[in-house]
Coordinates of C-alpha atoms (C1' of nucleotides) in Angstrom, one line a residue:
Chain A
M1 CA 71.3 90.3 105.9
K2 CA 70.7 93.2 108.2
E3 CA 73.2 96.0 108.3
V4 CA 75.2 95.7 111.5
I5 CA 76.0 99.1 113.1
K6 CA 79.6 99.8 112.6
S7 CA 82.1 100.3 115.4
V8 CA 83.8 103.7 115.7
K9 CA 86.8 104.2 113.3
G10 CA 90.1 103.3 114.9
T11 CA 88.6 101.4 117.9
R12 CA 89.0 97.6 118.4
D13 CA 86.6 95.0 119.8
F14 CA 88.2 92.6 122.2
F15 CA 86.5 89.3 121.8
P16 CA 87.3 86.8 124.5
K17 CA 90.2 85.5 122.4
E18 CA 91.7 89.0 122.1
M19 CA 90.8 89.9 125.6
A20 CA 92.8 86.9 126.9
V21 CA 95.9 88.2 125.2
R22 CA 95.3 91.7 126.6
R23 CA 94.9 90.3 130.0
W24 CA 98.1 88.3 129.6
L25 CA 100.0 91.5 128.7
I26 CA 98.5 93.5 131.5
D27 CA 99.4 90.7 134.0
H28 CA 103.0 90.8 133.0
M29 CA 103.1 94.6 133.2
R30 CA 101.6 94.5 136.7
Q31 CA 103.9 91.8 137.8
V32 CA 107.0 93.6 136.6
S33 CA 105.9 97.0 137.9
T34 CA 105.2 95.5 141.3
Q35 CA 108.5 93.6 141.3
F36 CA 110.4 96.8 140.9
G37 CA 108.4 98.5 143.7
F38 CA 106.1 100.7 141.6
Q39 CA 102.6 101.5 142.8
E40 CA 99.6 101.5 140.6
Y41 CA 97.5 104.6 140.1
E42 CA 94.9 105.9 137.7
G43 CA 93.4 109.2 136.6
P44 CA 90.3 110.3 134.8
C45 CA 89.9 109.6 131.1
I46 CA 88.5 113.1 130.5
E47 CA 90.3 116.3 131.5
T48 CA 89.7 120.0 130.9
I49 CA 91.5 121.2 127.8
D50 CA 93.4 123.7 130.0
L51 CA 95.4 120.9 131.5
Y52 CA 96.9 120.0 128.1
A53 CA 97.2 123.6 127.0
A54 CA 99.5 124.2 130.0
K55 CA 101.9 121.5 128.8
S56 CA 101.4 119.8 125.5
G57 CA 99.8 122.8 123.8
D58 CA 101.2 121.6 120.5
E59 CA 99.8 119.4 117.8
L60 CA 98.9 116.6 120.2
V61 CA 96.1 118.6 121.6
K62 CA 95.2 120.9 118.7
E63 CA 95.1 118.3 116.0
Q64 CA 95.1 114.9 117.6
S65 CA 92.8 115.0 120.6
F66 CA 89.1 114.3 120.9
V67 CA 87.9 117.6 122.2
F68 CA 84.2 118.4 122.9
P69 CA 82.1 120.8 125.0
D70 CA 80.2 119.4 127.9
R71 CA 76.6 120.6 128.5
S72 CA 77.8 123.8 130.2
G73 CA 80.0 124.6 127.3
E74 CA 83.3 123.8 129.0
L75 CA 85.9 122.2 126.6
L76 CA 86.9 118.8 127.7
A77 CA 89.4 116.3 126.1
L78 CA 89.6 112.5 126.1
R79 CA 93.2 112.1 127.4
P80 CA 95.7 111.7 124.6
E81 CA 98.5 111.0 127.2
L82 CA 98.9 110.5 130.9
T83 CA 101.8 112.8 131.9
P84 CA 99.7 116.0 132.4
T85 CA 97.3 114.1 134.6
L86 CA 100.2 112.6 136.5
A87 CA 101.6 116.1 137.0
R88 CA 98.3 117.5 138.2
M89 CA 97.8 114.6 140.6
I90 CA 101.3 115.1 142.1
A91 CA 100.9 118.9 142.3
S92 CA 97.7 118.5 144.3
K93 CA 99.3 116.4 147.0
Q94 CA 102.9 117.4 146.6
N95 CA 103.5 117.9 150.3
E96 CA 102.2 114.5 151.5
L97 CA 103.6 112.2 148.9
V98 CA 106.7 110.1 149.5
F99 CA 109.5 111.0 147.1
P100 CA 111.0 109.6 144.9
L101 CA 107.7 108.5 143.7
R102 CA 107.4 105.3 141.8
W103 CA 104.1 105.0 140.0
W104 CA 102.7 102.9 137.2
S105 CA 99.4 102.8 135.3
F106 CA 97.7 101.0 132.4
G107 CA 94.6 102.4 130.7
P108 CA 92.9 103.7 127.6
F109 CA 93.9 106.8 125.6
W110 CA 92.5 108.4 122.5
R111 CA 94.1 110.3 119.6
Y112 CA 92.2 111.5 116.6
E113 CA 94.4 110.4 113.7
R114 CA 94.2 108.1 110.6
P115 CA 94.5 104.6 111.8
Q116 CA 97.4 102.5 110.3
K117 CA 99.7 99.6 111.2
G118 CA 100.6 100.0 114.9
R119 CA 98.3 103.0 115.4
S120 CA 94.7 103.2 116.4
R121 CA 92.5 106.0 117.7
E122 CA 91.7 104.2 120.9
F123 CA 94.7 102.4 122.5
Y124 CA 96.1 101.3 125.8
Q125 CA 99.3 102.5 127.4
W126 CA 101.5 101.3 130.2
N127 CA 103.0 104.3 131.9
V128 CA 105.9 104.0 134.4
D129 CA 107.4 107.0 136.1
L130 CA 110.0 107.6 138.8
I131 CA 109.7 111.1 140.0
G132 CA 111.6 113.3 142.4
T133 CA 115.2 112.3 141.8
D134 CA 117.7 113.2 139.1
S135 CA 120.0 110.3 139.7
I136 CA 121.1 108.3 136.7
Q137 CA 120.4 105.2 138.6
A138 CA 116.7 106.1 138.5
D139 CA 117.0 106.2 134.6
A140 CA 118.6 102.8 134.7
E141 CA 115.9 101.4 137.0
V142 CA 113.1 102.5 134.7
I143 CA 114.9 101.0 131.7
A144 CA 115.4 97.8 133.7
V145 CA 111.6 97.6 134.1
I146 CA 111.2 97.5 130.3
C147 CA 114.0 94.9 130.0
E148 CA 112.4 92.7 132.6
F149 CA 109.1 93.0 130.9
L150 CA 110.4 92.2 127.5
K151 CA 112.2 89.2 128.9
S152 CA 109.2 88.0 130.8
I153 CA 107.0 87.8 127.7
G154 CA 109.7 85.9 125.8
L155 CA 111.5 88.6 123.8
I156 CA 115.3 88.0 123.8
P157 CA 118.1 90.6 123.2
E158 CA 118.5 89.3 119.6
Q159 CA 115.0 90.2 118.8
V160 CA 114.5 93.5 120.7
K161 CA 116.8 96.3 122.0
I162 CA 116.5 99.4 124.1
L163 CA 118.2 102.1 122.2
V164 CA 119.5 104.8 124.5
N165 CA 121.0 108.3 124.0
N166 CA 121.3 111.5 125.9
R167 CA 119.8 114.9 124.9
R168 CA 122.6 116.8 126.7
L169 CA 125.2 114.9 124.8
M170 CA 123.5 115.5 121.5
D171 CA 122.9 119.2 122.2
A172 CA 126.5 119.7 123.1
C173 CA 127.5 118.1 119.8
L174 CA 125.0 120.2 117.9
D175 CA 126.5 123.3 119.6
D176 CA 129.9 122.2 118.4
L177 CA 128.6 122.1 114.9
G178 CA 127.4 125.6 115.2
F179 CA 123.7 125.0 115.2
T180 CA 121.6 127.6 117.1
T181 CA 119.0 126.8 119.7
D182 CA 116.3 127.7 117.2
Q183 CA 117.5 125.2 114.7
K184 CA 117.6 122.2 117.1
P185 CA 114.0 121.1 116.9
S186 CA 114.3 120.7 113.1
I187 CA 117.7 119.0 113.5
H188 CA 116.1 116.6 115.9
K189 CA 113.5 115.8 113.3
L190 CA 116.2 115.3 110.7
I191 CA 118.1 112.9 112.9
D192 CA 114.9 111.1 113.8
R193 CA 114.3 110.4 110.1
I194 CA 117.6 109.2 108.9
D195 CA 116.5 105.6 108.9
K196 CA 113.2 106.2 107.4
M197 CA 114.3 108.0 104.2
S198 CA 116.7 107.0 101.4
S199 CA 120.0 108.8 101.8
N200 CA 119.4 111.0 98.8
T201 CA 116.1 112.3 100.0
W202 CA 117.4 112.6 103.5
E203 CA 120.3 114.8 102.3
Q204 CA 117.9 116.9 100.2
Y205 CA 115.8 117.3 103.3
A206 CA 118.9 118.5 105.2
V207 CA 119.6 121.0 102.5
D208 CA 116.0 122.2 102.7
I209 CA 116.4 123.1 106.4
N210 CA 119.5 125.2 105.7
I211 CA 122.3 122.9 106.7
N212 CA 125.6 123.7 105.0
P213 CA 127.7 120.9 103.5
Q214 CA 130.3 120.9 106.2
Q215 CA 127.6 120.6 109.0
L216 CA 125.9 117.8 107.1
K217 CA 129.2 115.9 106.9
D218 CA 129.9 116.4 110.6
L219 CA 126.4 115.4 111.5
K220 CA 126.7 112.2 109.5
N221 CA 129.9 111.4 111.3
I222 CA 128.2 111.9 114.7
L223 CA 125.3 109.7 113.8
N224 CA 127.7 106.9 112.8
D225 CA 129.8 107.2 115.9
D226 CA 128.8 104.2 118.0
L227 CA 131.3 105.1 120.7
M228 CA 130.3 108.6 121.2
W229 CA 128.5 107.7 124.5
E230 CA 131.9 107.4 126.1
K231 CA 132.0 111.2 126.0
S232 CA 128.9 111.5 128.2
E233 CA 129.4 110.9 131.8
E234 CA 125.7 110.3 132.2
L235 CA 125.6 107.6 129.5
V236 CA 128.7 105.9 130.9
E237 CA 127.1 105.8 134.3
L238 CA 123.7 104.6 132.9
I239 CA 125.3 101.8 130.9
E240 CA 127.3 100.8 134.0
S241 CA 124.2 100.6 136.1
L242 CA 122.3 98.6 133.6
K243 CA 125.2 96.1 133.6
W244 CA 124.8 95.7 137.3
L245 CA 121.1 95.2 136.8
G246 CA 121.9 92.4 134.5
F247 CA 120.5 93.8 131.2
S248 CA 123.5 94.8 129.2
E249 CA 122.5 92.6 126.3
Y250 CA 119.2 94.5 125.8
I251 CA 121.0 97.9 125.8
Q252 CA 122.5 99.6 122.8
F253 CA 123.7 103.2 122.3
D254 CA 122.2 104.9 119.3
P255 CA 123.0 108.5 118.4
K256 CA 120.0 108.6 116.1
I257 CA 117.5 108.4 119.0
V258 CA 116.6 111.9 120.0
R259 CA 112.8 111.7 120.5
G260 CA 110.4 114.2 119.0
L261 CA 109.0 115.6 122.2
D262 CA 110.6 118.8 123.4
Y263 CA 110.5 118.3 127.1
Y264 CA 113.1 115.6 127.3
T265 CA 116.3 116.9 128.9
G266 CA 118.7 114.0 129.6
T267 CA 118.5 110.3 128.9
V268 CA 116.2 109.3 126.1
F269 CA 115.3 105.8 124.9
E270 CA 113.2 103.7 122.7
A271 CA 112.6 99.9 122.5
K272 CA 112.8 98.7 119.0
E273 CA 112.3 95.3 117.3
M274 CA 115.5 94.4 115.4
T275 CA 114.1 93.8 111.9
G276 CA 113.0 97.4 111.8
N277 CA 109.5 96.4 110.5
F278 CA 107.7 98.0 113.3
R279 CA 107.3 101.3 115.1
A280 CA 108.9 101.8 118.5
I281 CA 107.6 99.5 121.1
C282 CA 107.9 102.2 123.7
G283 CA 109.5 105.5 124.3
G284 CA 110.6 107.6 127.2
G285 CA 113.3 109.6 128.9
R286 CA 114.1 112.1 131.6
Y287 CA 112.2 115.4 131.9
D288 CA 112.4 118.5 134.1
N289 CA 109.7 120.8 135.3
L290 CA 107.1 118.2 135.2
V291 CA 104.9 119.6 137.9
A292 CA 105.7 123.3 137.5
D293 CA 103.5 123.6 134.4
V294 CA 100.4 122.8 136.4
G295 CA 101.2 125.0 139.4
G296 CA 103.5 122.9 141.7
S297 CA 107.1 123.2 142.6
P298 CA 109.5 121.8 139.9
L299 CA 110.3 118.1 140.0
T300 CA 112.4 116.0 137.8
G301 CA 111.6 112.5 136.7
V302 CA 112.1 109.8 134.3
G303 CA 109.5 107.6 132.7
F304 CA 108.2 105.8 129.6
A305 CA 105.0 104.8 127.9
M306 CA 104.4 101.6 126.0
G307 CA 101.4 101.2 123.7
D308 CA 99.6 97.9 123.5
V309 CA 99.4 97.8 119.7
V310 CA 103.0 97.6 118.5
I311 CA 104.1 95.1 121.2
Q312 CA 101.3 92.8 120.1
L313 CA 102.3 93.1 116.4
V314 CA 105.9 92.2 117.4
L315 CA 104.9 89.3 119.5
E316 CA 102.5 88.0 116.8
S317 CA 105.3 88.2 114.1
L318 CA 107.5 86.1 116.3
G319 CA 104.9 83.6 117.3
L320 CA 105.0 84.5 120.9
I321 CA 101.4 85.1 121.6
P322 CA 100.3 82.4 123.9
Q323 CA 97.5 80.1 122.7
T324 CA 94.9 80.4 125.4
I325 CA 92.2 77.9 125.8
N326 CA 88.7 79.4 126.2
Q327 CA 87.7 77.9 129.5
P328 CA 90.8 76.8 131.4
N329 CA 90.1 74.6 134.4
S330 CA 86.4 74.4 133.8
V331 CA 84.1 71.5 134.1
F332 CA 81.0 71.0 132.0
V333 CA 77.9 69.4 133.6
T334 CA 75.4 68.0 131.1
I335 CA 71.7 67.7 131.7
F336 CA 70.4 64.2 130.7
D337 CA 66.7 65.0 130.6
G338 CA 64.0 66.7 132.7
E339 CA 63.9 64.0 135.3
C340 CA 67.6 64.1 135.9
M341 CA 68.0 67.9 135.8
P342 CA 67.8 68.4 139.6
F343 CA 70.7 66.0 140.0
S344 CA 72.8 67.9 137.5
Y345 CA 72.2 71.0 139.5
Q346 CA 73.2 69.2 142.7
I347 CA 76.5 68.2 141.1
A348 CA 77.1 71.6 139.7
N349 CA 76.5 73.2 143.1
L350 CA 78.8 70.7 144.8
L351 CA 81.6 71.4 142.4
R352 CA 81.2 75.1 142.5
E353 CA 81.3 75.1 146.3
S354 CA 84.6 73.2 146.2
G355 CA 86.0 76.0 144.1
M356 CA 85.7 74.7 140.5
N357 CA 84.5 76.6 137.5
V358 CA 81.4 74.9 136.3
I359 CA 79.4 75.4 133.1
L360 CA 76.0 73.9 133.4
N361 CA 74.3 73.2 130.1
P362 CA 71.5 75.7 129.6
G363 CA 68.4 73.7 129.1
I364 CA 67.7 70.1 127.8
E365 CA 69.3 69.0 124.6
K366 CA 70.6 65.9 123.0
L367 CA 73.7 64.7 124.7
N368 CA 75.8 64.8 121.6
K369 CA 75.0 68.5 121.2
Q370 CA 76.0 69.1 124.8
F371 CA 79.3 67.4 124.2
K372 CA 79.9 69.3 121.0
Y373 CA 79.1 72.6 122.8
A374 CA 81.5 71.7 125.7
D375 CA 84.2 70.8 123.2
R376 CA 83.9 74.0 121.3
L377 CA 84.0 76.0 124.5
G378 CA 87.4 74.4 125.1
V379 CA 86.4 72.6 128.3
N380 CA 88.3 69.5 129.2
F381 CA 86.0 67.6 131.5
V382 CA 82.4 66.8 130.9
I383 CA 80.1 65.2 133.5
V384 CA 77.2 63.0 132.7
V385 CA 74.4 62.5 135.3
G386 CA 71.9 60.1 133.8
P387 CA 69.6 57.4 135.1
D388 CA 72.4 54.9 135.6
E389 CA 74.5 57.3 137.6
I390 CA 71.6 58.4 139.7
R391 CA 70.7 54.9 140.6
E392 CA 74.2 54.2 141.7
S393 CA 74.9 57.6 143.3
T394 CA 77.8 58.1 140.8
V395 CA 78.8 60.5 138.1
T396 CA 80.6 59.9 134.8
I397 CA 83.5 62.1 134.1
R398 CA 84.8 62.3 130.6
N399 CA 88.2 63.7 129.7
L400 CA 87.8 65.3 126.2
D401 CA 91.5 65.6 125.7
K402 CA 92.4 62.1 126.6
H403 CA 89.3 60.5 125.1
N404 CA 88.6 58.4 128.2
Q405 CA 86.1 58.4 131.0
F406 CA 85.5 57.2 134.6
T407 CA 82.5 56.6 136.7
V408 CA 83.0 57.4 140.4
V409 CA 80.7 57.7 143.4
I410 CA 79.6 61.2 144.1
K411 CA 81.4 61.4 147.4
E412 CA 84.7 60.9 145.6
A413 CA 83.9 63.0 142.5
V414 CA 85.3 66.2 143.9
E415 CA 88.6 64.8 144.9
F416 CA 88.9 62.8 141.7
L417 CA 88.2 65.8 139.5
S418 CA 90.5 68.0 141.5
G419 CA 93.2 65.5 140.8
L420 CA 92.5 65.5 137.1
L421 CA 92.4 69.3 137.0
A422 CA 95.7 69.6 138.9
G423 CA 97.3 67.1 136.6
D424 CA 96.1 69.0 133.7
Chain B
rG1 C1' 95.0 117.1 106.4
rU2 C1' 97.9 114.7 101.7
rG3 C1' 99.0 110.3 98.6
rC4 C1' 98.5 105.0 97.0
rC5 C1' 95.8 100.3 97.2
rU6 C1' 91.3 97.4 98.2
rG7 C1' 85.7 96.4 98.7
rU8 C1' 82.2 89.4 96.0
rA9 C1' 78.6 84.2 101.3
rG10 C1' 80.2 84.4 108.5
rC11 C1' 85.9 84.0 107.1
rU12 C1' 89.8 83.4 103.1
rC13 C1' 89.4 84.2 98.1
rA14 C1' 88.0 82.7 92.5
rA15 C1' 85.0 84.0 88.2
rC16 C1' 88.4 86.8 79.7
rG17 C1' 82.6 92.3 79.5
rG18 C1' 78.5 86.6 78.8
rC19 C1' 74.3 81.4 84.1
rA20 C1' 78.0 84.5 91.0
rG21 C1' 81.5 79.9 92.5
rA22 C1' 85.2 77.1 95.8
rG23 C1' 87.5 75.9 100.4
rC24 C1' 86.8 76.5 105.5
rG25 C1' 82.9 77.6 109.0
rC26 C1' 77.5 77.1 110.3
rC27 C1' 72.7 74.1 110.6
rU28 C1' 70.2 69.1 110.0
rC29 C1' 70.7 63.8 109.7
rA30 C1' 73.5 58.9 110.0
rC31 C1' 74.4 59.1 116.2
rU32 C1' 67.2 56.9 120.2
rG33 C1' 73.6 57.8 126.8
rU34 C1' 79.0 60.9 124.4
rG35 C1' 82.8 66.0 121.3
rG36 C1' 86.9 66.3 117.1
rA37 C1' 86.8 62.1 112.3
rU38 C1' 83.7 60.4 108.0
rG39 C1' 79.5 60.5 104.7
rA40 C1' 74.8 62.6 102.9
rG41 C1' 71.8 66.9 102.7
rG42 C1' 70.7 72.3 103.8
rA43 C1' 70.8 77.5 104.8
rG44 C1' 73.5 81.7 103.6
rG45 C1' 74.5 87.2 98.0
rU46 C1' 70.6 93.6 95.7
rU47 C1' 79.0 91.4 94.2
rG48 C1' 80.0 98.4 99.8
rA49 C1' 76.0 102.5 97.7
rG50 C1' 73.8 105.0 93.9
rG51 C1' 74.8 106.7 88.7
rG52 C1' 77.0 106.2 83.6
rU53 C1' 79.0 103.3 79.2
rU54 C1' 77.1 98.6 76.9
rC55 C1' 72.6 94.0 73.6
rG56 C1' 74.7 92.5 78.3
rA57 C1' 78.7 95.1 84.1
rA58 C1' 81.1 91.8 90.0
rA59 C1' 84.5 93.5 86.1
rC60 C1' 85.0 99.5 82.3
rC61 C1' 84.3 105.1 83.7
rG62 C1' 83.4 109.1 87.3
rU63 C1' 80.9 110.2 92.4
rC64 C1' 80.1 108.8 97.4
rC65 C1' 80.9 105.5 101.6
rA66 C1' 84.0 102.1 104.2
rG67 C1' 88.7 99.6 105.1
rG68 C1' 94.1 99.0 104.7
rC69 C1' 99.0 101.2 103.9
rA70 C1' 102.5 105.3 103.7
rC71 C1' 103.2 110.6 105.0
rC72 C1' 102.2 114.1 109.2
rC73 C1' 102.5 113.0 114.4
rC74 C1' 103.5 109.6 117.9
rA75 C1' 102.5 104.7 122.2

RNA sequence: GUGCCUGUAGCUCAACGGCAGAGCGCCUCACUGUGGAUGAGGAGGUUGAGGGUUCGAAACCGUCCAGGCACCCCA
């Protein structure tokens, strides 16, 4: 056989079956975002490299972005994340926007890394941000959006949790242990990894980054202290607000959640599936100086990003992906032969005008082939317009699901079919 | 960028170094006005590529390519 040209590494094809699942996810994201009063926005997929140099600057841009020169030689990047674009958009209209701003977006992103389970080079992300307020209630509201979404797609608190922590609380603890500001990023990494390594290698790793035995012991105590949140006024308030919002069961304090990104300042959180077999479903937190980096006045905000890959893996593992039929609420009109063809067109037009989705068989084929085709398309109702029907001004409507059929006069066909489709 | 694993029909996979196969799917027919079921036929392969070892390689060896997983990073 001929060699089929391959797709680009780390990209995915969305055949109708996969596309239906993606559509289903997006519909829920839109629904929940709107329900909480967030407005949809979108930015360009390509940006100048300068935009990212201003903020990200780190590995995300240098190592993991698709960067290329345009024909004039200017360096552009396929966006690896949305936040810099969001900051730029806000900065450009800072004086006319209504704050606090509640915005959401869903679109494609690209990162040049080795694909693996839960990670691809082209992926989609749902971004939700609430900007221009530093109230803890804003943090709670954004977390509630995630909870409502998880709930709406069928994930229950026993299966998935939002793990929350607070950077200020952790930093205060690390100060108490005598860690310097310079040490903190590596300590964050260490904490982030405690569940990913065996305890021996983890302790060796701790020694490697110059932690003394006493500090290590204290650190382990902190990471096992499930009640430490009580020492943080912000966390107490956050958890209280989430109780009022009705999502206590989805929320769990976890001192091991610190997040890798440096720009988080207060609340941080991740949604995790409880068996621990998957990467984080989403991640986010509170940040300062969002807009200052691209030339605006400083604004604080809180937000999160959810990729489309991990959530799908989780839903798949729990059998929660809906089985979609290919052509829901569609009607298939057969063509009996050349003589009868005009009548089939007439019927198809009539049904389409009354708002139905109609598939007309392309060309003349044996009736059994047309039926088989309709069946494989997932259509429920097939219409036959043959010599008998034409003579009597009727059509025959077969219900493929129920294995029965009726012959009705054309005038009543629309109403009859509408009834069948509605009762479907 | 580093490490490990895997490449055989459209898909899932068999085949001790000795004739390249099965299940599912696909096409045709039984079915000249009716889909799934059943039966009978049929198509489909340079075993990822190109070398080496061997009387003989899908299998063994090394090279390349592709994919998966883990690390890195992160959605």
